[in-house]
Amino acid sequence: MLYLGIANVLFLLRYALASAQGARRQVYYVVLWALFLFSAFRFQVGCDWSGYYYQYLAATTTDWSLIFNRRDPIWWAVLGWLKDMGLPYPVANVASSAVFFIGVHVLARRQPDPLGFLVLLLPILIINMPMSAIRQGAAIGLLCIGFAAFIDRRPIRFALWVVIAAGFHSSASIFLLLLPIATGRYTKTRLLMAAILAILGALLLISGDSAEVASSRYIETGREAFGAVFRVGILGMSALYFFLFVRKKWMQTFPQDYSIVSIGAIGMALAFLLIPVSTVIADRFGYYLIPIQAMIFARLPYLPFKSNHALHSALPYIMLLLVFGIWTQFSGHFQQCYIPYNSWIFGLPDGDLLR
């Protein structure tokens, strides 16, 4: 199968270049562009293809006085601009994918292994977001830039990127709750504050009308919610692994971004605890944390494990490839949404879902 083949090639490529850091950085740019083209120029691929097409039809103006009265105003402005310019609907996927991959690149280039970071995003985040839920995909890309500002202790920039991300998908606004702890050194007090704010944010997310919109839009079948249990379950296991095996080593090796990964791990645990309340809300919240999960996994080779160092480094790749293989081979939902893969990179085919 195409998707599993791509994942295997990328994971094997990362393994083959394990001891060639310079080559990994060069190959990273090739892989980044290839994944962007694969995502941006898909045609009638992705679970939300038709849903966003109808949003495109509903977008009639770029009048900001009207757009700001709608949820996700920047997204509606993009759709309105596309219609004003006479551009076909698939261009919306190009725009959203560009935002996603630019944001991912901003965070990836700060990693000691950008290629590892990028390929770890493929099995779950890239397939589900810029290749399907494109509004949230764009929001996640912008939030990646926000995470970089958080690491640099620039709270105003962090807040700005979160607000812009919320203009694409309102659920991103929950990360504004991290603003008070984006200003200084990480302490246990700040950890407690982060936990409290995360809990309050989750309660707001569940109780607000955003939860109702998400429920009506995404809770369609038991199978979809069942898949969310596995995705969020991986996040929960990642949080447990971080606090049991990685936290102290990370504090010693990468103190500058210890704050964001620790808070991210708390969020992963919280997402797992949200499963009994709503698998859909837990799933949607969890997607925002996958870049932080990838940061943790991609840096395992650089942490001072006293034993089983190679196993710790390889385990995330093995786990994600196994999960991705099971999903692509046995999920009817995947078969329906992503098979066959078609691209319009060499021209738009005739069809109804173009303008």
Short mmCIF file of C-alpha atoms in Angstrom, two decimals:
data_model
loop_
_atom_site.label_atom_id
_atom_site.label_comp_id
_atom_site.label_asym_id
_atom_site.label_seq_id
_atom_site.Cartn_x
_atom_site.Cartn_y
_atom_site.Cartn_z
CA MET A 1 0.00 0.00 0.00
CA LEU A 2 1.21 3.50 -0.89
CA TYR A 3 0.91 5.10 2.55
CA LEU A 4 2.57 2.28 4.44
CA GLY A 5 5.29 2.12 1.79
CA ILE A 6 6.05 5.83 2.23
CA ALA A 7 6.23 5.43 6.00
CA ASN A 8 8.55 2.44 5.70
CA VAL A 9 10.85 4.27 3.30
CA LEU A 10 11.07 7.34 5.55
CA PHE A 11 11.62 5.33 8.73
CA LEU A 12 14.31 3.21 7.05
CA LEU A 13 15.91 6.34 5.65
CA ARG A 14 16.11 7.84 9.12
CA TYR A 15 17.66 4.58 10.38
CA ALA A 16 20.19 4.46 7.54
CA LEU A 17 21.29 8.03 8.29
CA ALA A 18 21.47 7.52 12.04
CA SER A 19 25.17 8.32 12.18
CA ALA A 20 25.18 10.95 9.39
CA GLN A 21 23.83 14.12 10.94
CA GLY A 22 24.81 16.36 8.03
CA ALA A 23 23.14 14.12 5.48
CA ARG A 24 20.00 13.93 7.64
CA ARG A 25 19.66 17.69 7.59
CA GLN A 26 20.02 17.79 3.81
CA VAL A 27 17.55 14.97 3.25
CA TYR A 28 15.14 16.65 5.66
CA TYR A 29 14.41 19.43 3.15
CA VAL A 30 13.71 16.94 0.38
CA VAL A 31 11.32 15.00 2.61
CA LEU A 32 9.64 18.21 3.81
CA TRP A 33 8.89 19.32 0.25
CA ALA A 34 7.80 15.83 -0.80
CA LEU A 35 5.34 15.54 2.09
CA PHE A 36 4.00 19.02 1.39
CA LEU A 37 3.36 18.18 -2.27
CA PHE A 38 1.81 14.84 -1.31
CA SER A 39 -0.55 16.55 1.12
CA ALA A 40 -1.30 19.79 -0.69
CA PHE A 41 -2.08 18.39 -4.14
CA ARG A 42 -4.22 15.41 -3.18
CA PHE A 43 -7.52 15.20 -5.07
CA GLN A 44 -10.73 13.92 -3.46
CA VAL A 45 -8.63 12.31 -0.74
CA GLY A 46 -9.32 12.78 2.97
CA CYS A 47 -12.34 12.31 5.20
CA ASP A 48 -13.24 16.01 5.21
CA TRP A 49 -12.85 16.68 1.49
CA SER A 50 -16.57 17.14 0.85
CA GLY A 51 -17.18 19.01 4.10
CA TYR A 52 -14.65 21.68 3.27
CA TYR A 53 -15.93 21.87 -0.28
CA TYR A 54 -19.31 22.92 1.06
CA GLN A 55 -17.59 25.51 3.25
CA TYR A 56 -15.89 26.80 0.11
CA LEU A 57 -19.28 27.12 -1.57
CA ALA A 58 -20.66 28.97 1.47
CA ALA A 59 -17.83 31.52 1.45
CA THR A 60 -19.14 34.48 -0.55
CA THR A 61 -17.18 37.53 0.59
CA THR A 62 -13.97 38.76 2.15
CA ASP A 63 -15.75 41.65 3.87
CA TRP A 64 -13.99 41.63 7.27
CA SER A 65 -16.93 43.32 8.96
CA LEU A 66 -18.94 40.19 8.16
CA ILE A 67 -16.17 37.61 8.49
CA PHE A 68 -15.33 38.59 12.07
CA ASN A 69 -18.89 37.73 13.04
CA ARG A 70 -18.18 34.09 12.16
CA ARG A 71 -16.30 31.38 13.95
CA ASP A 72 -12.76 30.84 12.57
CA PRO A 73 -12.65 34.19 10.72
CA ILE A 74 -9.21 33.80 9.13
CA TRP A 75 -10.24 30.51 7.57
CA TRP A 76 -13.38 32.07 6.10
CA ALA A 77 -11.29 34.98 4.83
CA VAL A 78 -9.02 32.53 3.00
CA LEU A 79 -12.01 30.78 1.40
CA GLY A 80 -13.58 34.09 0.48
CA TRP A 81 -10.35 35.28 -1.12
CA LEU A 82 -10.09 32.08 -3.15
CA LYS A 83 -13.59 32.60 -4.49
CA ASP A 84 -12.95 36.27 -5.23
CA MET A 85 -9.85 35.28 -7.19
CA GLY A 86 -11.75 32.58 -9.07
CA LEU A 87 -9.48 29.84 -7.72
CA PRO A 88 -10.86 26.28 -7.47
CA TYR A 89 -11.54 24.59 -4.17
CA PRO A 90 -8.45 22.28 -4.15
CA VAL A 91 -6.25 25.37 -3.78
CA ALA A 92 -7.58 25.62 -0.21
CA ASN A 93 -5.70 22.41 0.54
CA VAL A 94 -2.50 23.94 -0.84
CA ALA A 95 -2.91 27.00 1.38
CA SER A 96 -3.66 25.04 4.55
CA SER A 97 -0.86 22.55 3.91
CA ALA A 98 1.58 25.41 3.34
CA VAL A 99 0.69 26.92 6.71
CA PHE A 100 1.02 23.54 8.41
CA PHE A 101 4.41 22.65 6.95
CA ILE A 102 5.87 26.13 7.43
CA GLY A 103 4.95 25.93 11.10
CA VAL A 104 6.33 22.41 11.42
CA HIS A 105 9.56 23.57 9.78
CA VAL A 106 9.95 26.39 12.29
CA LEU A 107 9.84 23.86 15.12
CA ALA A 108 11.77 21.14 13.26
CA ARG A 109 14.81 23.29 12.52
CA ARG A 110 15.29 23.76 16.28
CA GLN A 111 15.65 20.02 16.76
CA PRO A 112 19.00 18.19 16.73
CA ASP A 113 17.31 15.71 14.35
CA PRO A 114 14.79 17.54 12.14
CA LEU A 115 14.34 14.52 9.86
CA GLY A 116 13.44 12.26 12.78
CA PHE A 117 11.01 14.88 14.08
CA LEU A 118 9.33 15.15 10.68
CA VAL A 119 8.94 11.44 9.93
CA LEU A 120 7.51 10.84 13.41
CA LEU A 121 4.70 13.25 12.52
CA LEU A 122 3.66 11.28 9.43
CA PRO A 123 1.73 8.25 10.72
CA ILE A 124 -0.87 10.15 12.74
CA LEU A 125 -0.59 13.92 12.50
CA ILE A 126 0.17 14.51 8.81
CA ILE A 127 -2.28 11.91 7.53
CA ASN A 128 -5.13 13.14 9.73
CA MET A 129 -4.60 16.90 9.71
CA PRO A 130 -3.23 18.56 6.50
CA MET A 131 -4.56 15.58 4.53
CA SER A 132 -8.05 15.75 6.02
CA ALA A 133 -8.95 18.19 8.82
CA ILE A 134 -7.23 21.09 7.09
CA ARG A 135 -8.46 23.93 9.33
CA GLN A 136 -7.02 22.32 12.43
CA GLY A 137 -3.96 21.33 10.42
CA ALA A 138 -3.26 25.00 9.70
CA ALA A 139 -3.90 25.86 13.35
CA ILE A 140 -1.40 23.20 14.47
CA GLY A 141 1.23 24.61 12.12
CA LEU A 142 0.75 28.09 13.57
CA LEU A 143 0.81 26.70 17.08
CA CYS A 144 4.19 25.10 16.31
CA ILE A 145 5.50 28.63 15.73
CA GLY A 146 3.87 29.58 19.01
CA PHE A 147 5.68 26.74 20.77
CA ALA A 148 8.97 28.12 19.44
CA ALA A 149 8.08 31.53 20.90
CA PHE A 150 7.20 29.83 24.20
CA ILE A 151 10.63 28.19 24.28
CA ASP A 152 12.23 31.60 23.63
CA ARG A 153 10.20 33.07 26.52
CA ARG A 154 8.45 35.57 24.29
CA PRO A 155 4.89 35.58 25.67
CA ILE A 156 3.55 38.30 23.36
CA ARG A 157 4.67 36.42 20.27
CA PHE A 158 3.31 33.20 21.72
CA ALA A 159 -0.08 34.82 22.33
CA LEU A 160 -0.10 36.33 18.83
CA TRP A 161 0.47 32.98 17.13
CA VAL A 162 -2.16 31.29 19.28
CA VAL A 163 -4.70 33.99 18.35
CA ILE A 164 -3.89 33.59 14.65
CA ALA A 165 -4.19 29.80 15.00
CA ALA A 166 -7.60 30.26 16.66
CA GLY A 167 -8.63 32.25 13.59
CA PHE A 168 -8.33 29.00 11.65
CA HIS A 169 -9.70 26.67 14.35
CA SER A 170 -11.17 28.16 17.51
CA SER A 171 -10.09 25.22 19.67
CA ALA A 172 -6.48 26.50 19.51
CA SER A 173 -7.47 29.35 21.85
CA ILE A 174 -7.21 26.94 24.80
CA PHE A 175 -3.43 27.42 24.65
CA LEU A 176 -3.79 31.06 25.66
CA LEU A 177 -4.11 29.65 29.17
CA LEU A 178 -0.37 28.95 29.04
CA LEU A 179 0.45 32.64 28.63
CA PRO A 180 1.17 33.29 32.36
CA ILE A 181 3.85 30.59 32.37
CA ALA A 182 5.48 31.57 29.08
CA THR A 183 7.63 34.26 30.68
CA GLY A 184 10.26 32.69 32.89
CA ARG A 185 12.18 29.77 34.27
CA TYR A 186 10.42 26.48 34.86
CA THR A 187 9.68 25.63 38.51
CA LYS A 188 7.47 23.21 40.41
CA THR A 189 5.09 26.08 41.10
CA ARG A 190 4.79 26.74 37.39
CA LEU A 191 4.24 23.04 36.81
CA LEU A 192 1.32 23.09 39.25
CA MET A 193 -0.03 26.23 37.60
CA ALA A 194 0.21 24.57 34.19
CA ALA A 195 -1.70 21.54 35.45
CA ILE A 196 -4.46 23.70 36.95
CA LEU A 197 -4.76 25.81 33.81
CA ALA A 198 -4.85 22.70 31.64
CA ILE A 199 -7.70 21.25 33.69
CA LEU A 200 -9.63 24.53 33.58
CA GLY A 201 -9.04 24.80 29.85
CA ALA A 202 -10.27 21.27 29.27
CA LEU A 203 -13.43 22.01 31.24
CA LEU A 204 -14.02 25.14 29.17
CA LEU A 205 -13.47 23.19 25.97
CA ILE A 206 -15.93 20.52 27.03
CA SER A 207 -18.61 22.90 28.28
CA GLY A 208 -18.44 25.44 25.46
CA ASP A 209 -20.27 25.48 22.17
CA SER A 210 -17.05 24.40 20.45
CA ALA A 211 -17.59 20.98 21.97
CA GLU A 212 -21.10 20.84 20.57
CA VAL A 213 -19.87 21.79 17.12
CA ALA A 214 -17.09 19.18 17.29
CA SER A 215 -19.50 16.51 18.48
CA SER A 216 -22.03 17.15 15.73
CA ARG A 217 -19.32 17.33 13.11
CA TYR A 218 -17.06 14.45 14.08
CA ILE A 219 -19.03 11.89 16.09
CA GLU A 220 -20.45 9.96 13.19
CA THR A 221 -19.64 6.31 13.84
CA GLY A 222 -18.43 4.19 16.71
CA ARG A 223 -15.45 3.22 14.60
CA GLU A 224 -14.20 6.80 14.40
CA ALA A 225 -14.40 7.21 18.19
CA PHE A 226 -12.81 3.79 18.64
CA GLY A 227 -9.79 4.91 16.62
CA ALA A 228 -9.50 7.98 18.82
CA VAL A 229 -8.96 5.74 21.84
CA PHE A 230 -5.80 4.36 20.24
CA ARG A 231 -4.50 7.75 19.13
CA VAL A 232 -5.06 9.37 22.50
CA GLY A 233 -3.89 6.21 24.24
CA ILE A 234 -0.51 6.60 22.53
CA LEU A 235 -0.32 10.13 23.90
CA GLY A 236 -1.13 8.87 27.38
CA MET A 237 1.61 6.24 27.17
CA SER A 238 4.00 8.88 25.87
CA ALA A 239 3.30 11.07 28.90
CA LEU A 240 3.86 8.15 31.27
CA TYR A 241 7.09 7.24 29.50
CA PHE A 242 8.31 10.85 29.69
CA PHE A 243 7.75 11.18 33.43
CA LEU A 244 9.16 7.74 34.24
CA PHE A 245 12.25 7.62 32.00
CA VAL A 246 12.92 10.96 30.32
CA ARG A 247 12.06 13.95 32.54
CA LYS A 248 15.26 14.21 34.61
CA LYS A 249 17.50 13.42 31.65
CA TRP A 250 15.75 16.06 29.56
CA MET A 251 16.15 18.65 32.31
CA GLN A 252 19.89 18.05 32.31
CA THR A 253 20.37 17.84 28.54
CA PHE A 254 17.82 20.30 27.12
CA PRO A 255 16.94 22.73 29.93
CA GLN A 256 15.80 25.50 27.58
CA ASP A 257 12.73 23.67 26.34
CA TYR A 258 12.11 21.49 29.37
CA SER A 259 9.14 23.69 30.24
CA ILE A 260 7.21 23.17 27.00
CA VAL A 261 7.78 19.41 26.82
CA SER A 262 6.78 18.92 30.46
CA ILE A 263 3.62 20.94 30.00
CA GLY A 264 2.98 19.05 26.78
CA ALA A 265 3.33 15.74 28.62
CA ILE A 266 0.81 16.95 31.20
CA GLY A 267 -1.54 17.79 28.33
CA MET A 268 -1.08 14.31 26.85
CA ALA A 269 -2.06 12.75 30.15
CA LEU A 270 -5.03 15.10 30.39
CA ALA A 271 -6.16 14.17 26.87
CA PHE A 272 -6.13 10.52 27.89
CA LEU A 273 -8.22 11.32 30.98
CA LEU A 274 -10.76 13.07 28.73
CA ILE A 275 -11.57 9.86 26.87
CA PRO A 276 -14.47 8.84 29.17
CA VAL A 277 -15.97 12.31 28.74
CA SER A 278 -15.63 12.59 24.97
CA THR A 279 -13.31 10.68 22.69
CA VAL A 280 -13.79 13.32 20.01
CA ILE A 281 -12.78 16.24 22.23
CA ALA A 282 -9.84 14.23 23.61
CA ASP A 283 -8.78 13.39 20.06
CA ARG A 284 -9.02 16.96 18.78
CA PHE A 285 -7.09 18.32 21.78
CA GLY A 286 -4.49 15.58 21.48
CA TYR A 287 -3.56 16.45 17.90
CA TYR A 288 -2.15 19.77 19.09
CA LEU A 289 0.27 17.91 21.35
CA ILE A 290 1.71 15.51 18.76
CA PRO A 291 4.49 17.97 17.74
CA ILE A 292 5.65 18.00 21.37
CA GLN A 293 5.45 14.21 21.45
CA ALA A 294 7.62 14.13 18.32
CA MET A 295 10.11 16.48 20.00
CA ILE A 296 10.44 14.03 22.88
CA PHE A 297 10.76 10.96 20.67
CA ALA A 298 13.20 12.50 18.18
CA ARG A 299 15.60 13.54 20.96
CA LEU A 300 15.77 10.19 22.72
CA PRO A 301 19.06 9.29 20.95
CA TYR A 302 20.62 12.39 22.54
CA LEU A 303 19.64 11.59 26.13
CA PRO A 304 22.05 9.83 28.53
CA PHE A 305 20.33 6.49 29.07
CA LYS A 306 22.58 4.21 31.15
CA SER A 307 21.28 1.05 29.48
CA ASN A 308 19.19 0.01 26.48
CA HIS A 309 19.96 3.28 24.75
CA ALA A 310 19.34 1.86 21.27
CA LEU A 311 16.02 0.38 22.39
CA HIS A 312 14.81 3.69 23.80
CA SER A 313 15.80 5.45 20.57
CA ALA A 314 14.11 2.93 18.28
CA LEU A 315 10.96 2.24 20.30
CA PRO A 316 8.91 5.26 19.11
CA TYR A 317 9.59 4.45 15.45
CA ILE A 318 8.68 0.79 15.95
CA MET A 319 5.50 1.65 17.86
CA LEU A 320 4.26 4.26 15.40
CA LEU A 321 5.04 2.11 12.37
CA LEU A 322 3.17 -0.82 13.94
CA VAL A 323 0.13 1.32 14.74
CA PHE A 324 0.18 2.88 11.28
CA GLY A 325 0.43 -0.54 9.63
CA ILE A 326 -2.58 -1.86 11.55
CA TRP A 327 -4.58 1.29 10.79
CA THR A 328 -3.87 1.32 7.06
CA GLN A 329 -4.45 -2.42 6.60
CA PHE A 330 -7.50 -3.06 8.78
CA SER A 331 -9.41 0.20 9.09
CA GLY A 332 -12.41 0.53 6.81
CA HIS A 333 -12.46 4.22 7.70
CA PHE A 334 -8.94 4.63 6.31
CA GLN A 335 -9.82 2.70 3.15
CA GLN A 336 -12.85 4.89 2.57
CA CYS A 337 -11.09 8.21 3.18
CA TYR A 338 -7.62 7.76 1.70
CA ILE A 339 -7.83 5.03 -0.94
CA PRO A 340 -7.13 5.53 -3.77
CA TYR A 341 -4.68 8.40 -3.59
CA ASN A 342 -5.12 10.88 -6.45
CA SER A 343 -3.17 14.05 -7.17
CA TRP A 344 -3.85 17.11 -9.31
CA ILE A 345 -0.25 18.35 -9.25
CA PHE A 346 -0.06 17.99 -13.03
CA GLY A 347 -3.49 19.51 -13.62
CA LEU A 348 -7.03 19.37 -12.34
CA PRO A 349 -9.09 16.47 -13.70
CA ASP A 350 -12.68 17.04 -14.74
CA GLY A 351 -15.15 16.70 -11.92
CA ASP A 352 -17.75 18.40 -9.79
CA LEU A 353 -15.64 19.29 -6.76
CA LEU A 354 -13.47 21.93 -8.41
CA ARG A 355 -15.15 25.32 -8.14
#
